[in-house]
XYZ file of C-alpha atoms in Angstrom:
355
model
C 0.000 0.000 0.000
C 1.380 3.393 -0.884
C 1.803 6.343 1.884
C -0.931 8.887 1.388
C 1.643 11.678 3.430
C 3.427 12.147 -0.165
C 3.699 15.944 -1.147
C 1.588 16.662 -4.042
C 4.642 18.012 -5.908
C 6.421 14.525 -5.443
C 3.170 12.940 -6.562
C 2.880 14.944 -9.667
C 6.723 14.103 -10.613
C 6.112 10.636 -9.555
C 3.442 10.528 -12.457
C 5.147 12.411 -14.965
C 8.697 10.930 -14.879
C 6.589 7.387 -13.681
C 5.030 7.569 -17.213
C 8.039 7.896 -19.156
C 10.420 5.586 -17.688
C 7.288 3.357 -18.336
C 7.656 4.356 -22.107
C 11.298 3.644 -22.265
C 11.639 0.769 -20.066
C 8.670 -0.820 -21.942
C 10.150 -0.006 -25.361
C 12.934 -2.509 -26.147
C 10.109 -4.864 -25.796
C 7.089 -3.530 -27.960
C 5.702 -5.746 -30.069
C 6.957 -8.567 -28.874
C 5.370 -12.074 -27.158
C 5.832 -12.885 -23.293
C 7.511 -16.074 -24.584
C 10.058 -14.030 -26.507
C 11.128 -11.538 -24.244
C 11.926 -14.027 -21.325
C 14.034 -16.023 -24.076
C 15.928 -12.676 -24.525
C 15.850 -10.866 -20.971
C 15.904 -13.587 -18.644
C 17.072 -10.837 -15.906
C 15.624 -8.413 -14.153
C 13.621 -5.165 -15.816
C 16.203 -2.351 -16.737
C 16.886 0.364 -19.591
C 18.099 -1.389 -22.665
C 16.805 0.717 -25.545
C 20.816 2.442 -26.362
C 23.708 1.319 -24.544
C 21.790 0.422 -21.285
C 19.713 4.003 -21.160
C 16.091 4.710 -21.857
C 14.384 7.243 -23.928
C 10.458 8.470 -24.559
C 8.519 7.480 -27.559
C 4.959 8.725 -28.596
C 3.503 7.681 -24.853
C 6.100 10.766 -22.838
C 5.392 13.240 -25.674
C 1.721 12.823 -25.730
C 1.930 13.369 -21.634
C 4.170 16.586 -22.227
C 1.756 17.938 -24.663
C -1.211 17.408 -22.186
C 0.604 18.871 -19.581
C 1.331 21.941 -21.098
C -2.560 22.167 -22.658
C -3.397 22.016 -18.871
C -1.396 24.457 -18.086
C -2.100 27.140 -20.409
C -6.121 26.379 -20.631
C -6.675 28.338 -16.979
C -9.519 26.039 -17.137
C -10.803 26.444 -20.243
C -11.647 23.020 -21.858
C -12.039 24.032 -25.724
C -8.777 26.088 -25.350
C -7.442 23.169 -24.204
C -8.252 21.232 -26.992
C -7.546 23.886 -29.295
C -3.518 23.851 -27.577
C -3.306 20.123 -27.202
C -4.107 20.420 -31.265
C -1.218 22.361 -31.824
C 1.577 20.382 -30.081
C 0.030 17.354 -31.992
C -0.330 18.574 -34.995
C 3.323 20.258 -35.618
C 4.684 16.739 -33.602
C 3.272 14.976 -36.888
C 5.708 16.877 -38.854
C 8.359 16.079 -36.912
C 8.832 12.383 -37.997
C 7.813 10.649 -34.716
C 8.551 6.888 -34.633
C 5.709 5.710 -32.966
C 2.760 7.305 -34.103
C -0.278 4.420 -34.330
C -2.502 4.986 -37.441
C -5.443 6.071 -35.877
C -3.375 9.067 -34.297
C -1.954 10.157 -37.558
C -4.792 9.613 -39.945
C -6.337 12.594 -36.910
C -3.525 14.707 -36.910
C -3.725 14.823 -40.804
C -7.193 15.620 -41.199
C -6.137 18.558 -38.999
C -3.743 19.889 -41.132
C -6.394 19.332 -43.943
C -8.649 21.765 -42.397
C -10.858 19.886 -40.042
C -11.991 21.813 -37.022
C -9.944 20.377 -33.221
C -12.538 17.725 -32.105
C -14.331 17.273 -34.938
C -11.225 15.460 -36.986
C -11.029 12.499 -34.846
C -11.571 8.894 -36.669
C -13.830 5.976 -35.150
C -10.849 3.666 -33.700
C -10.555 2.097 -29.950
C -6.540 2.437 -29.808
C -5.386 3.268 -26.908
C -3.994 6.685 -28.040
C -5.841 8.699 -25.694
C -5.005 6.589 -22.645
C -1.334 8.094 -22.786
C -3.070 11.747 -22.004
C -5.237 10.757 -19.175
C -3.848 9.782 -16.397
C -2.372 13.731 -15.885
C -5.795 15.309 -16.365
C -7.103 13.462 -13.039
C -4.276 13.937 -11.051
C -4.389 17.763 -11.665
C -8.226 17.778 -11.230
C -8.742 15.235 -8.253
C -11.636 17.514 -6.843
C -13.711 18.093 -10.037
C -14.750 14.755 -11.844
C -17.461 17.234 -14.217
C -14.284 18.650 -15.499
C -12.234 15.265 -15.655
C -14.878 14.397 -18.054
C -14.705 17.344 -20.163
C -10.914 17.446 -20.338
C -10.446 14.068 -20.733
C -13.400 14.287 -23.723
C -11.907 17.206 -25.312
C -8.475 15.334 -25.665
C -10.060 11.863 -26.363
C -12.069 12.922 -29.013
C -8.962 14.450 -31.114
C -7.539 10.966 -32.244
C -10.104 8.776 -31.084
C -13.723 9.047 -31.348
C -15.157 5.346 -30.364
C -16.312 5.434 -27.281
C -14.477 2.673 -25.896
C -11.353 5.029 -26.713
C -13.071 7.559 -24.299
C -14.718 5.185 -21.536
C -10.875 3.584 -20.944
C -9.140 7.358 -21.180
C -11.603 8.039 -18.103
C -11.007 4.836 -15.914
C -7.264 6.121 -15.871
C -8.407 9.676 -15.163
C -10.635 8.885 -12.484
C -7.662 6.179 -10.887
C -5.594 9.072 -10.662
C -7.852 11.240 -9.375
C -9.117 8.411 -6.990
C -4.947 7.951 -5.787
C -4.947 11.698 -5.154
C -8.376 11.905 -2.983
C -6.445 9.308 -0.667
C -8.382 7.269 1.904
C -11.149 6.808 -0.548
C -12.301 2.841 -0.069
C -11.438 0.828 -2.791
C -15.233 0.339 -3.589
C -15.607 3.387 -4.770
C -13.126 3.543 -7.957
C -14.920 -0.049 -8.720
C -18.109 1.410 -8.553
C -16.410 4.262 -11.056
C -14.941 2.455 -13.411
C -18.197 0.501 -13.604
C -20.026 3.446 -14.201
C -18.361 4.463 -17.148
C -20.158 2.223 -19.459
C -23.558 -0.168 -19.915
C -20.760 -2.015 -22.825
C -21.455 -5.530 -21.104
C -17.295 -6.011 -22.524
C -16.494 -3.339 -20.267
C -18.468 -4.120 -17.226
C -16.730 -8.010 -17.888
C -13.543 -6.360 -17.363
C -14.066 -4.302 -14.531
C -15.918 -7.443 -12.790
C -12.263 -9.519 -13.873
C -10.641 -7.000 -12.281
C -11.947 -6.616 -8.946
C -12.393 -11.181 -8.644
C -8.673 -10.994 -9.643
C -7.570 -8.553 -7.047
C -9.355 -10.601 -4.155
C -8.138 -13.762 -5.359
C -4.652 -12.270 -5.320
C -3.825 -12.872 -9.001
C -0.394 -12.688 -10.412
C -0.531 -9.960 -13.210
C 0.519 -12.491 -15.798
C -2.477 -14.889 -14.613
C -4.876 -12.009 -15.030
C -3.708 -11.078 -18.601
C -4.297 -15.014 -19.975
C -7.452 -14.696 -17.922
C -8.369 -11.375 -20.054
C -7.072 -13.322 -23.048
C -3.883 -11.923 -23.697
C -1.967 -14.947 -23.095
C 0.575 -14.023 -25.494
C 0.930 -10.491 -25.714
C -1.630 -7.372 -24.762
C -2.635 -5.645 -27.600
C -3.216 -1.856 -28.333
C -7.005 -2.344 -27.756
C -7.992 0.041 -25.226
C -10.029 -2.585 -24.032
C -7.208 -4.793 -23.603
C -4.666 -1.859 -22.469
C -5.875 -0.420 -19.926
C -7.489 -2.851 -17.556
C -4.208 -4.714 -17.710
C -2.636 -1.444 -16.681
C -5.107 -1.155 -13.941
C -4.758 -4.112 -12.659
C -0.632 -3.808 -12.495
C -0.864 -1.006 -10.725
C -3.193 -2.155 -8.275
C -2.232 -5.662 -7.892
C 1.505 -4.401 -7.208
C 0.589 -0.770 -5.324
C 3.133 1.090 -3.296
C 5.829 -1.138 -5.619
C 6.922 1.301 -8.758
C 9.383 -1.847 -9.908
C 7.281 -4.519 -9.365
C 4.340 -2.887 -11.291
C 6.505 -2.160 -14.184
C 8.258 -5.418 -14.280
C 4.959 -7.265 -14.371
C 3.751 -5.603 -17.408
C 6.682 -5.769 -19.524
C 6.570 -9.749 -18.937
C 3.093 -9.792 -20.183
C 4.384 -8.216 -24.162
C 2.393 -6.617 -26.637
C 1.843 -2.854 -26.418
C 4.857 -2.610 -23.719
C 5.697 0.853 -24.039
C 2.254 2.463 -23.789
C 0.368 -0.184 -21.257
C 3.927 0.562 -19.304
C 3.366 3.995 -19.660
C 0.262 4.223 -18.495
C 0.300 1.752 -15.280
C 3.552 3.831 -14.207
C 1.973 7.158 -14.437
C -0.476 5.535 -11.464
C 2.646 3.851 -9.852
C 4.544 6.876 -10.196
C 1.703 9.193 -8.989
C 1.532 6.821 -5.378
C 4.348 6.578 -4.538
C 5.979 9.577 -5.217
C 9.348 10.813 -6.947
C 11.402 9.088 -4.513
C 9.924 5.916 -4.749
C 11.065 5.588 -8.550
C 14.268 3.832 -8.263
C 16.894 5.932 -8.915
C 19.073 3.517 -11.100
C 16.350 3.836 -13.090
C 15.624 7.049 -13.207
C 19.638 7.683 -13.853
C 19.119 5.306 -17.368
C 16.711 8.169 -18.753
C 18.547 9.710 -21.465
C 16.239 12.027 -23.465
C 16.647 15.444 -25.108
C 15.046 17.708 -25.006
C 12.593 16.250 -22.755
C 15.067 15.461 -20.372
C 14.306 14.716 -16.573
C 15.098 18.101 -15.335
C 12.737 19.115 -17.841
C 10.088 16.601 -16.805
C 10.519 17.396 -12.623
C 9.698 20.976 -13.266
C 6.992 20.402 -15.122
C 5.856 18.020 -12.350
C 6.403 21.051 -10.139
C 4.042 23.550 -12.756
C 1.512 20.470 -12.626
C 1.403 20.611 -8.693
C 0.937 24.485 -8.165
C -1.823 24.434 -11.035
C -5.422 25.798 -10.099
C -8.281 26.045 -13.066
C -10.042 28.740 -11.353
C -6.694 30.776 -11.327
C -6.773 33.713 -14.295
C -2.883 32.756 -14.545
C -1.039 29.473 -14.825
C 3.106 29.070 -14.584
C 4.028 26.941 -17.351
C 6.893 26.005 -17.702
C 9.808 26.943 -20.526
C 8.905 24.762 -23.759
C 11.806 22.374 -24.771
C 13.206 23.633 -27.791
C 10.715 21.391 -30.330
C 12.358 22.854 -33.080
C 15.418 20.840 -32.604
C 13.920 17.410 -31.867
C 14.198 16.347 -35.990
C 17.957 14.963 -35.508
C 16.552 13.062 -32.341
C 13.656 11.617 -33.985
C 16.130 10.353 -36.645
C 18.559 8.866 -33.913
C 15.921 7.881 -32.361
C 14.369 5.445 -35.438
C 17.692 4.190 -36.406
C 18.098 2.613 -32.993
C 14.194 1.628 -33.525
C 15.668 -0.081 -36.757
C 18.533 -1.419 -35.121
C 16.181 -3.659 -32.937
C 14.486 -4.670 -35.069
C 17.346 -6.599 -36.629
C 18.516 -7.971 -33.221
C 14.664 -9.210 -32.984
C 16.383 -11.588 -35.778
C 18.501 -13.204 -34.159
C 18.793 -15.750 -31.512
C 17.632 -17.067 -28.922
C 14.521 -17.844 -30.279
C-alpha cells in the first residue's frame, strides 16, 4: 500500500517521470510475445533501448503535450483542446517513430482543415489513454471537469467510445490515488459506471475477482485473453494497466516489471500503469538507477521534474497558470532520426537468436 503523506509536488513528478520511464523501459520490448522476451531478458527489468539508457517514444510526448494544454487552458476546456491540437499537430511533422494509425490519420485531417474535435476517426486504440492519467491527477476535486478534459483530448484521435470510456477509468484512478483514503469500492463502482458495454463491465468485474483472489498480473492477462501479448485495444490496455498497478501498489518496480513480462503494447500499457505507480508513490519511490538510465533530449528529466512542479501548483479557477519553458521542439528532428535508427537497429537484433 502506498503512503498517502506524499507531497503533491512529489506525486505529480512521480506521475510524470513514472510515465516515461514506463515508455522507455517498456520499449525494447514492444511488439513482442511474453515467450520471446523471457528467451531474450531472462534478468531483471532495466533500460536497454541504447547502450543500457532509456528514452520516450509517442507515450512521454503525448503526456508533455497534455501537460502543457493544462497548463495554459486556466480552465478552459475548448482552449485546451484547441492547444493540445497544436503540439500534436506540428509533432506529426516532426517524424515521430511511434505514431499508431489512428493518431496520424487525426492529426492529418487537422492539417487538412478539419476543425480540433471534430477530426477524430472511429478507432478504440489506446492513443488517448497516454493523455489521461495527468488530467485526473491535476483535477482530483472536479470529476465534471475530468470528463470534459479528458473528452476534449479523447475525441482528437479517437472518437469510439471505448477510446473515451478507458481514457476516463485512468483519469478517475488518478484522481481516486490523489483523494487518498477513498475505499477501494468506490473507484470499482467508477470504473463501472463508465459504461452499460457488457465487454467493459466483464472487465471491470475480472478485475476486482482478480484482485481478491490475489492474481499474479501475468495470470490475469491469460485470464483477459492476452496470453501471449496485450494488444493496443484500449479494451485490452488499460485494464491490464489497472490491474498492475493495483495488484503491485506502493511497488513502482514490481508494477513495471509485471507488465513488460506480459508483451504486446509494452511501451504504452507501461506507460500508463507507471503514471499511477509513479503518482503513489511519489518521486522518490522511482528507483533511482532507473531514473539515472533516462537519457532524453530535449525532454530530459530536469525538464520533466519541473513540469511536475508547474503540474502541482496548477489551479483552473486561477486567471494565470506558470508553465513552464517549452523544450526547444524545433530541434527534436535529428533526435527523432537517432531515435528510429536505434528503432531499426532492434528490429534486426529481434532476428537473431535465442529464439
Amino acid at each position: 500500500m502506498a503512503p498517502n503523506n506524499i507531497p503533491v509536488v512529489e506525486r505529480l513528478q512521480g506521475l510524470v517521470v513514472g510515465a516515461s520511464l514506463g515508455d522507455a523501459l517498456g520499449l525494447p520490448s514492444e511488439g513482442l510475445s511474453r515467450q520471446r522476451i523471457a528467451r531474450l531478458w531472462p534478468g531483471p527489468l532495466t533500460h536497454r533501448f541504447i547502450a543500457g539508457r532509456g528514452m520516450g517514444s509517442d507515450d512521454t510526448e503525448h503526456l508533455v503535450f497534455t501537460a502543457l494544454a493544462i497548463l495554459k487552458c486556466r480552465g478552459d476546456t475548448k482552449l485546451f483542446q484547441t492547444t493540445l491540437a497544436r503540439h500534436l499537430r506540428w509533432w506529426l511533422l516532426l517524424l515521430p517513430a511511434g505514431v499508431g494509425l489512428a493518431t496520424a490519420r487525426a492529426l492529418v485531417k487537422l492539417w487538412l482543415g478539419w476543425k480540433p474535435g471534430r477530426n477524430g476517426v472511429f478507432s478504440a486504440g489506446n492513443g488517448p489513454g497516454m493523455r489521461s492519467s495527468v488530467i485526473g491527477a491535476v483535477l482530483p476535486g472536479s470529476p465534471d471537469l475530468i470528463i470534459l478534459y479528458v473528452t476534449a483530448s479523447t475525441r482528437l484521435t479517437h472518437t469510439d467510445p471505448k477510446a473515451l470510456t478507458g481514457a476516463l477509468a485512468l483519469a478517475h484512478s488518478a484522481a481516486w490515488i490523489r483523494a487518498a483514503d477513498t475505499p477501494l469500492e468506490e473507484l470499482f463502482l467508477t470504473w463501472e459506471s463508465l459504461s452499460i458495454d457488457q465487454e467493459w463491465r466483464n472487465a471491470v468485474s475480472l478485475i476486482q475477482s482478480c484482485h481478491g483472489a490475489q492474481v499474479s498480473v501475468s495470470e490475469f492477462a491469460a485470464r483477459f485473453g492476452c496470453t501471449r501479448r496485450v494488444s493496443g485495444y484500449i479494451y485490452h490496455s488499460v485494464p491490464i494497466a489497472l490491474y498492475a498497478w493495483l495488484h503491485h501498489r506502493g511497488n513502482y518496480s514490481d508494477t513495471l516489471t509485471e507488465v513488460v513480462r506480459c508483451g504486446g503494447d509494452t511501451d504504452t500499457v507501461a506507460a500508463m500503469a507507471g503514471a499511477l505507480a509513479g503518482l503513489d508513490v511519489g518521486i522518490h519511490g522511482i528507483p533511482t538507477p532507473w531514473r539515472k538510465g533516462w537519457c532524453d533530449w530535449p525532454t530530459t528529466q530536469e525538464y520533466l521534474l519541473d513540469l511536475g512542479r508547474h503540474l502541482a501548483a496548477f489551479d483552473p479557477s486561477s486567471p494565470s497558470a506558470s508553465i513552464p519553458d517549452k523544450p526547444h521542439w524545433a530541434l527534436v528532428l535529428p533526435r527523432n532520426l537517432l531515435f528510429l535508427f536505434v528503432v531499426l537497429c532492434h528490429g534486426f537484433r529481434r532476428l537473431l537468436p535465442p529464439y
